Amino acid sequence: MKIVTKLYHQVEHLVHEAAKFGLVGLLGLIVDLPIYNWLVFDNPLVFGTPGDGVFHHKPLTAKFISVTAATVATYLGNRHWTWRHRERTGLHREYVLFFVLNGIGLLIAAGCLGFSRYVLDLHNALADNISANVIGLGLGTLFRFWSYRKFVFKEEIALDEAEHHAKTPDSPATLDAENTGDLPAIR
């Protein structure tokens, strides 16, 4: 039992990040799934008889639109909740990298959808949702989790390192006052 506890403590932070990432991903799915199904099948909840949506014959275009909408929601969730403890490297840099890596994840899902539609010749809501939103999303999520941790939301800021940077003296006079407790020496 001690081995399991010790192992858990070693990966505890990763488990917490993965859980938060999963919840943010669920938010993205809640945004993505209805938009895709509405655009392709004119039925956002996939209950009842699906019809022909605006992009019925362009499912890949519909997937690009729905994932783009979900990307905005997941960026905000991941930046401000999942990886809020990680170093900030600039909104522009993070946002561009996030969208590029999310685009690669989208290509994974679109590849699965395209394979289902154009190779296996499956043209129904169930096949589209399994290929794009179960298989494609699952593979894309694994890629996103790894790549966001590695490239977008870089290294964690250690608490003692953050405190050290906050206490870095600005001048030799400040250094003297902090180290000795005496009044600063005039140099």
Coordinates of N, CA and C in Angstrom, one line a residue:
M1 N 0.8 -1.2 0.0 CA 0.0 0.0 0.0 C 0.9 1.3 0.0
K2 N 2.0 1.2 0.7 CA 2.9 2.4 0.8 C 3.5 2.7 -0.6
I3 N 3.7 1.6 -1.4 CA 4.3 1.8 -2.7 C 3.3 2.6 -3.6
V4 N 2.0 2.2 -3.5 CA 1.0 2.9 -4.3 C 0.8 4.3 -3.9
T5 N 0.8 4.6 -2.6 CA 0.8 5.9 -2.1 C 1.9 6.8 -2.5
K6 N 3.1 6.2 -2.4 CA 4.3 6.9 -2.9 C 4.3 7.2 -4.4
L7 N 3.9 6.2 -5.1 CA 3.8 6.4 -6.6 C 2.7 7.5 -6.9
Y8 N 1.6 7.5 -6.2 CA 0.6 8.5 -6.4 C 1.1 9.9 -6.1
H9 N 1.9 10.1 -5.1 CA 2.4 11.4 -4.7 C 3.4 11.9 -5.7
Q10 N 4.0 10.9 -6.4 CA 5.0 11.3 -7.5 C 4.3 11.8 -8.7
V11 N 3.1 11.3 -9.0 CA 2.3 11.7 -10.2 C 1.1 12.5 -9.9
E12 N 0.9 12.9 -8.6 CA -0.3 13.6 -8.2 C -0.6 14.9 -9.0
H13 N 0.4 15.7 -9.2 CA 0.3 16.9 -9.9 C -0.2 16.6 -11.4
L14 N 0.4 15.6 -12.0 CA 0.0 15.2 -13.4 C -1.5 14.8 -13.4
V15 N -1.9 14.0 -12.4 CA -3.3 13.5 -12.3 C -4.2 14.7 -12.2
H16 N -3.9 15.7 -11.4 CA -4.7 16.9 -11.2 C -4.8 17.7 -12.5
E17 N -3.7 17.8 -13.2 CA -3.7 18.5 -14.5 C -4.6 17.8 -15.5
A18 N -4.4 16.5 -15.5 CA -5.2 15.7 -16.5 C -6.7 15.8 -16.2
A19 N -7.0 15.8 -15.0 CA -8.5 15.8 -14.6 C -9.0 17.2 -15.0
K20 N -8.3 18.3 -14.7 CA -8.7 19.6 -15.1 C -8.8 19.7 -16.6
F21 N -7.8 19.2 -17.3 CA -7.8 19.2 -18.8 C -9.0 18.5 -19.3
G22 N -9.3 17.3 -18.7 CA -10.5 16.6 -19.1 C -11.8 17.3 -19.0
L23 N -11.9 18.0 -17.9 CA -13.1 18.8 -17.6 C -13.2 20.0 -18.6
V24 N -12.1 20.6 -18.9 CA -12.1 21.7 -19.9 C -12.4 21.1 -21.3
G25 N -11.9 19.9 -21.6 CA -12.2 19.3 -22.8 C -13.7 18.9 -22.9
L26 N -14.3 18.5 -21.8 CA -15.7 18.3 -21.8 C -16.5 19.5 -22.2
L27 N -16.1 20.7 -21.7 CA -16.7 21.9 -22.0 C -16.5 22.1 -23.5
G28 N -15.4 21.9 -24.1 CA -15.1 22.0 -25.5 C -16.1 21.1 -26.3
L29 N -16.3 19.9 -25.8 CA -17.1 18.9 -26.5 C -18.6 19.4 -26.4
I30 N -19.0 20.0 -25.3 CA -20.3 20.6 -25.2 C -20.6 21.7 -26.2
V31 N -19.5 22.4 -26.6 CA -19.6 23.5 -27.6 C -19.5 22.8 -29.0
D32 N -18.6 21.9 -29.2 CA -18.3 21.4 -30.5 C -19.4 20.5 -31.0
L33 N -19.9 19.5 -30.2 CA -20.8 18.5 -30.7 C -22.2 19.1 -31.2
P34 N -22.8 20.0 -30.5 CA -24.1 20.5 -31.0 C -23.9 21.3 -32.3
I35 N -22.8 22.1 -32.3 CA -22.6 22.9 -33.5 C -22.4 22.0 -34.7
Y36 N -21.5 21.0 -34.6 CA -21.3 20.1 -35.7 C -22.6 19.4 -36.2
N37 N -23.3 18.9 -35.2 CA -24.5 18.1 -35.6 C -25.6 19.1 -36.1
W38 N -25.7 20.3 -35.7 CA -26.6 21.3 -36.3 C -26.2 21.6 -37.7
L39 N -24.9 21.8 -37.9 CA -24.5 22.2 -39.3 C -24.7 21.1 -40.3
V40 N -24.4 19.8 -39.9 CA -24.5 18.7 -40.8 C -25.8 18.1 -40.8
F41 N -26.5 17.9 -39.7 CA -27.7 17.1 -39.7 C -28.9 17.9 -39.2
D42 N -28.8 19.3 -39.1 CA -29.8 20.1 -38.7 C -30.5 19.6 -37.4
N43 N -29.7 19.1 -36.5 CA -30.2 18.5 -35.3 C -29.1 18.5 -34.2
P44 N -29.0 19.6 -33.4 CA -27.9 19.7 -32.5 C -27.8 18.6 -31.4
L45 N -28.9 18.0 -31.1 CA -28.8 17.0 -30.0 C -28.8 15.5 -30.5
V46 N -28.9 15.3 -31.7 CA -28.8 14.0 -32.4 C -30.0 13.1 -31.9
F47 N -31.0 13.6 -31.4 CA -32.2 12.9 -31.0 C -33.2 13.0 -32.1
G48 N -34.0 12.0 -32.4 CA -35.0 12.1 -33.4 C -34.4 11.8 -34.8
T49 N -35.1 12.2 -35.8 CA -34.6 12.0 -37.2 C -33.8 13.1 -37.6
P50 N -32.5 12.8 -38.0 CA -31.7 13.9 -38.5 C -32.1 14.3 -39.9
G51 N -31.9 15.5 -40.2 CA -32.2 16.0 -41.6 C -30.9 16.4 -42.2
D52 N -31.0 17.3 -43.2 CA -29.9 17.8 -43.9 C -29.6 19.2 -43.4
G53 N -28.4 19.4 -42.8 CA -28.0 20.7 -42.4 C -27.4 21.5 -43.5
V54 N -27.0 22.7 -43.2 CA -26.4 23.6 -44.2 C -25.1 23.0 -44.8
F55 N -24.3 22.3 -44.0 CA -23.1 21.7 -44.4 C -23.2 20.1 -44.5
H56 N -24.4 19.6 -44.9 CA -24.6 18.2 -44.9 C -23.6 17.5 -45.8
H57 N -23.3 18.1 -46.9 CA -22.3 17.5 -47.9 C -20.9 18.0 -47.7
K58 N -20.7 18.7 -46.6 CA -19.3 19.3 -46.3 C -19.1 19.0 -44.8
P59 N -19.0 17.8 -44.4 CA -18.8 17.5 -42.9 C -17.5 18.0 -42.4
L60 N -16.4 18.0 -43.2 CA -15.1 18.5 -42.8 C -15.1 20.0 -42.5
T61 N -15.8 20.7 -43.4 CA -16.0 22.2 -43.1 C -16.7 22.4 -41.9
A62 N -17.8 21.7 -41.6 CA -18.6 21.8 -40.4 C -17.7 21.5 -39.2
K63 N -16.9 20.5 -39.3 CA -16.0 20.1 -38.2 C -15.0 21.2 -37.9
F64 N -14.5 21.9 -38.9 CA -13.5 23.0 -38.7 C -14.2 24.1 -38.0
I65 N -15.5 24.4 -38.4 CA -16.2 25.5 -37.7 C -16.5 25.2 -36.3
S66 N -17.0 24.0 -36.0 CA -17.3 23.6 -34.6 C -16.1 23.5 -33.7
V67 N -15.0 23.0 -34.2 CA -13.8 22.9 -33.4 C -13.2 24.3 -33.1
T68 N -13.3 25.2 -34.1 CA -12.8 26.6 -33.9 C -13.6 27.3 -32.8
A69 N -14.9 27.1 -32.7 CA -15.7 27.6 -31.6 C -15.3 27.0 -30.3
A70 N -15.1 25.7 -30.3 CA -14.7 25.0 -29.0 C -13.3 25.4 -28.6
T71 N -12.4 25.8 -29.5 CA -11.0 26.1 -29.2 C -11.0 27.4 -28.4
V72 N -11.8 28.3 -28.7 CA -11.9 29.6 -27.9 C -12.2 29.3 -26.4
A73 N -13.2 28.4 -26.2 CA -13.7 28.1 -24.9 C -12.6 27.3 -24.1
T74 N -11.9 26.3 -24.8 CA -10.9 25.5 -24.2 C -9.6 26.3 -23.9
Y75 N -9.3 27.3 -24.7 CA -8.1 28.1 -24.4 C -8.3 28.8 -23.1
L76 N -9.5 29.5 -22.9 CA -9.7 30.2 -21.7 C -9.7 29.3 -20.5
G77 N -10.4 28.1 -20.6 CA -10.4 27.2 -19.5 C -9.0 26.7 -19.1
N78 N -8.2 26.3 -20.2 CA -6.9 25.8 -19.9 C -5.9 26.8 -19.4
R79 N -6.0 28.0 -19.9 CA -5.1 29.1 -19.4 C -5.4 29.5 -18.0
H80 N -6.7 29.7 -17.7 CA -7.0 30.3 -16.5 C -7.4 29.3 -15.4
W81 N -7.4 28.0 -15.7 CA -7.7 27.0 -14.7 C -6.7 25.8 -14.7
T82 N -6.7 25.1 -15.8 CA -5.8 23.9 -15.9 C -4.4 24.2 -15.6
W83 N -3.8 25.2 -16.3 CA -2.4 25.5 -16.2 C -2.2 26.9 -15.7
R84 N -3.0 27.4 -14.8 CA -2.8 28.8 -14.3 C -1.5 28.9 -13.5
H85 N -1.0 27.8 -12.9 CA 0.2 27.8 -12.1 C 1.5 27.8 -13.0
R86 N 1.3 27.7 -14.3 CA 2.5 27.7 -15.1 C 2.9 29.1 -15.6
E87 N 4.1 29.2 -16.0 CA 4.7 30.5 -16.4 C 3.9 31.1 -17.6
R88 N 3.7 32.4 -17.5 CA 3.0 33.0 -18.6 C 4.1 33.5 -19.6
T89 N 3.9 33.2 -20.8 CA 4.9 33.5 -21.8 C 4.4 34.5 -22.9
G90 N 3.3 35.2 -22.6 CA 2.7 36.1 -23.5 C 1.5 35.6 -24.1
L91 N 0.4 36.4 -24.1 CA -0.8 36.0 -24.6 C -0.8 35.7 -26.1
H92 N -0.1 36.5 -26.9 CA 0.0 36.3 -28.3 C 0.7 35.0 -28.6
R93 N 1.8 34.7 -28.0 CA 2.6 33.5 -28.2 C 1.7 32.3 -27.8
E94 N 1.1 32.3 -26.7 CA 0.3 31.2 -26.2 C -0.9 30.9 -27.1
Y95 N -1.5 32.0 -27.5 CA -2.8 31.9 -28.3 C -2.4 31.3 -29.7
V96 N -1.4 31.8 -30.3 CA -1.0 31.3 -31.6 C -0.6 29.8 -31.5
L97 N 0.3 29.5 -30.6 CA 0.7 28.1 -30.4 C -0.5 27.2 -30.1
F98 N -1.4 27.7 -29.2 CA -2.6 26.9 -28.8 C -3.4 26.6 -30.1
F99 N -3.7 27.6 -30.9 CA -4.5 27.4 -32.1 C -3.8 26.5 -33.1
V100 N -2.5 26.6 -33.3 CA -1.7 25.8 -34.2 C -1.8 24.3 -33.7
L101 N -1.5 24.1 -32.4 CA -1.5 22.7 -31.9 C -3.0 22.1 -31.9
N102 N -3.9 23.0 -31.6 CA -5.3 22.6 -31.7 C -5.7 22.3 -33.1
G103 N -5.1 23.0 -34.1 CA -5.4 22.7 -35.5 C -4.8 21.3 -35.8
I104 N -3.7 20.9 -35.3 CA -3.2 19.6 -35.5 C -4.1 18.5 -34.9
G105 N -4.6 18.8 -33.7 CA -5.6 17.9 -33.1 C -6.9 17.9 -33.9
L106 N -7.3 19.0 -34.5 CA -8.4 19.0 -35.4 C -8.2 18.2 -36.7
L107 N -7.0 18.2 -37.2 CA -6.7 17.4 -38.4 C -6.8 15.9 -38.1
I108 N -6.4 15.5 -36.8 CA -6.5 14.1 -36.4 C -8.0 13.7 -36.4
A109 N -8.9 14.6 -35.8 CA -10.3 14.3 -35.8 C -10.9 14.3 -37.2
A110 N -10.5 15.3 -38.0 CA -11.0 15.4 -39.4 C -10.5 14.2 -40.2
G111 N -9.3 13.7 -40.0 CA -8.8 12.6 -40.7 C -9.7 11.3 -40.4
C112 N -10.0 11.2 -39.1 CA -10.9 10.0 -38.8 C -12.3 10.2 -39.4
L113 N -12.8 11.4 -39.4 CA -14.1 11.7 -40.0 C -14.0 11.4 -41.5
G114 N -13.0 11.9 -42.2 CA -12.8 11.7 -43.6 C -12.7 10.3 -44.0
F115 N -11.9 9.5 -43.2 CA -11.8 8.1 -43.4 C -13.2 7.4 -43.3
S116 N -13.9 7.7 -42.3 CA -15.3 7.2 -42.2 C -16.2 7.5 -43.3
R117 N -16.2 8.8 -43.7 CA -17.1 9.3 -44.8 C -16.7 8.8 -46.2
Y118 N -15.4 9.0 -46.5 CA -15.0 8.8 -47.9 C -14.3 7.5 -48.2
V119 N -13.8 6.8 -47.2 CA -13.2 5.5 -47.4 C -14.2 4.4 -47.1
L120 N -14.8 4.5 -45.9 CA -15.7 3.5 -45.4 C -17.1 3.7 -46.0
D121 N -17.4 4.9 -46.5 CA -18.6 5.3 -47.1 C -19.8 5.3 -46.1
L122 N -19.5 5.8 -44.9 CA -20.6 5.9 -43.9 C -21.0 7.3 -43.8
H123 N -22.3 7.5 -44.0 CA -22.9 8.9 -44.1 C -24.0 9.1 -43.1
N124 N -23.9 8.7 -41.9 CA -25.0 8.9 -40.9 C -24.4 9.6 -39.7
A125 N -25.3 10.1 -38.9 CA -24.9 10.8 -37.7 C -24.1 10.0 -36.7
L126 N -24.5 8.7 -36.5 CA -23.8 7.8 -35.6 C -22.4 7.6 -36.1
A127 N -22.2 7.3 -37.3 CA -20.8 7.1 -37.9 C -20.0 8.3 -37.8
D128 N -20.6 9.5 -38.1 CA -19.8 10.7 -38.0 C -19.4 11.0 -36.6
N129 N -20.3 10.9 -35.6 CA -20.0 11.2 -34.3 C -19.0 10.2 -33.6
I130 N -19.1 8.9 -34.0 CA -18.1 8.0 -33.5 C -16.7 8.3 -34.1
S131 N -16.7 8.5 -35.4 CA -15.4 8.7 -36.0 C -14.7 10.0 -35.6
A132 N -15.5 11.1 -35.6 CA -14.9 12.4 -35.3 C -14.9 12.7 -33.8
N133 N -15.9 12.4 -33.1 CA -16.1 12.9 -31.7 C -15.7 11.8 -30.7
V134 N -15.5 10.6 -31.1 CA -15.0 9.6 -30.1 C -13.6 9.2 -30.5
I135 N -13.4 8.6 -31.6 CA -12.0 8.2 -32.0 C -11.1 9.4 -32.3
G136 N -11.5 10.3 -33.2 CA -10.7 11.4 -33.5 C -10.5 12.3 -32.4
L137 N -11.5 12.6 -31.6 CA -11.3 13.5 -30.4 C -10.4 12.8 -29.4
G138 N -10.6 11.5 -29.2 CA -9.7 10.8 -28.2 C -8.3 10.9 -28.6
L139 N -7.9 10.6 -29.9 CA -6.6 10.7 -30.3 C -6.0 12.1 -30.3
G140 N -6.9 13.1 -30.7 CA -6.5 14.5 -30.7 C -6.3 15.0 -29.3
T141 N -7.1 14.5 -28.3 CA -7.0 14.9 -26.9 C -5.6 14.5 -26.3
L142 N -5.2 13.3 -26.6 CA -3.9 12.8 -26.2 C -2.8 13.7 -26.7
F143 N -2.9 14.0 -28.0 CA -1.9 14.9 -28.6 C -1.9 16.3 -28.0
R144 N -3.1 16.8 -27.8 CA -3.3 18.2 -27.2 C -2.7 18.2 -25.8
F145 N -3.0 17.3 -25.0 CA -2.5 17.3 -23.6 C -1.0 17.3 -23.6
W146 N -0.4 16.4 -24.3 CA 1.1 16.4 -24.4 C 1.6 17.7 -24.9
S147 N 1.1 18.2 -26.0 CA 1.7 19.4 -26.7 C 1.4 20.7 -25.9
Y148 N 0.3 20.8 -25.3 CA 0.0 22.0 -24.5 C 1.0 22.1 -23.4
R149 N 1.2 21.0 -22.7 CA 2.1 21.0 -21.5 C 3.5 21.2 -22.0
K150 N 3.9 20.7 -23.2 CA 5.3 20.8 -23.6 C 5.6 22.2 -24.3
F151 N 4.6 22.8 -25.1 CA 4.9 23.9 -25.8 C 4.2 25.2 -25.5
V152 N 2.9 25.1 -25.1 CA 2.1 26.3 -24.9 C 2.3 26.8 -23.4
F153 N 1.9 26.0 -22.5 CA 1.9 26.4 -21.1 C 3.2 25.7 -20.5
K154 N 4.3 26.4 -20.7 CA 5.6 25.9 -20.4 C 5.8 25.5 -18.9
E155 N 7.0 25.5 -18.5 CA 7.3 25.0 -17.1 C 6.6 25.7 -16.0
E156 N 6.4 24.9 -14.9 CA 5.8 25.4 -13.7 C 6.7 26.4 -13.1
I157 N 6.2 27.4 -12.4 CA 7.0 28.3 -11.6 C 7.0 27.7 -10.2
A158 N 8.2 27.4 -9.7 CA 8.4 26.8 -8.4 C 8.0 27.9 -7.4
L159 N 7.4 27.6 -6.3 CA 6.9 28.6 -5.3 C 8.1 29.3 -4.8
D160 N 9.2 28.6 -4.4 CA 10.3 29.2 -3.8 C 11.1 30.1 -4.8
E161 N 11.1 29.7 -6.1 CA 11.7 30.5 -7.1 C 10.9 31.8 -7.3
A162 N 9.6 31.7 -7.3 CA 8.7 32.9 -7.5 C 9.0 33.8 -6.3
E163 N 9.1 33.3 -5.1 CA 9.3 34.1 -4.0 C 10.7 34.8 -4.1
H164 N 11.7 34.0 -4.6 CA 13.1 34.6 -4.7 C 13.1 35.7 -5.7
H165 N 12.3 35.6 -6.8 CA 12.3 36.7 -7.8 C 11.6 37.9 -7.2
A166 N 10.6 37.7 -6.3 CA 9.9 38.8 -5.7 C 10.8 39.6 -4.7
K167 N 11.8 38.9 -4.1 CA 12.7 39.5 -3.1 C 14.0 39.9 -3.7
T168 N 14.2 39.8 -5.0 CA 15.5 40.2 -5.6 C 15.8 41.7 -5.4
P169 N 16.9 42.0 -4.8 CA 17.2 43.4 -4.5 C 17.4 44.2 -5.7
D170 N 17.0 45.5 -5.7 CA 17.2 46.4 -6.8 C 18.5 47.1 -6.8
S171 N 19.1 47.3 -5.6 CA 20.3 48.1 -5.5 C 21.2 47.5 -4.4
P172 N 22.5 47.9 -4.4 CA 23.3 47.5 -3.2 C 22.8 48.0 -1.9
A173 N 22.2 49.2 -1.9 CA 21.6 49.7 -0.6 C 20.5 48.8 -0.1
T174 N 19.7 48.3 -1.0 CA 18.6 47.4 -0.6 C 19.2 46.1 -0.1
L175 N 20.3 45.7 -0.8 CA 20.9 44.4 -0.4 C 21.4 44.5 1.1
D176 N 22.1 45.7 1.4 CA 22.6 45.9 2.7 C 21.5 45.9 3.7
A177 N 20.4 46.5 3.4 CA 19.2 46.7 4.4 C 18.6 45.3 4.6
E178 N 18.5 44.5 3.6 CA 17.9 43.2 3.8 C 18.7 42.2 4.5
N179 N 20.0 42.2 4.2 CA 20.9 41.2 4.8 C 21.3 41.5 6.3
T180 N 21.5 42.8 6.6 CA 22.0 43.1 8.0 C 20.9 43.6 8.9
G181 N 19.8 44.1 8.4 CA 18.8 44.7 9.2 C 19.1 46.1 9.5
D182 N 20.3 46.6 9.1 CA 20.7 48.0 9.4 C 20.2 48.9 8.4
L183 N 20.4 50.2 8.6 CA 20.0 51.1 7.6 C 20.9 51.0 6.4
P184 N 20.4 51.3 5.2 CA 21.3 51.1 4.0 C 22.5 52.0 4.0
A185 N 23.6 51.4 3.5 CA 24.8 52.2 3.5 C 24.8 53.1 2.3
I186 N 25.3 54.3 2.4 CA 25.4 55.2 1.3 C 26.7 55.0 0.6
R187 N 26.7 54.8 -0.7 CA 28.0 54.5 -1.4 C 28.3 55.5 -2.4

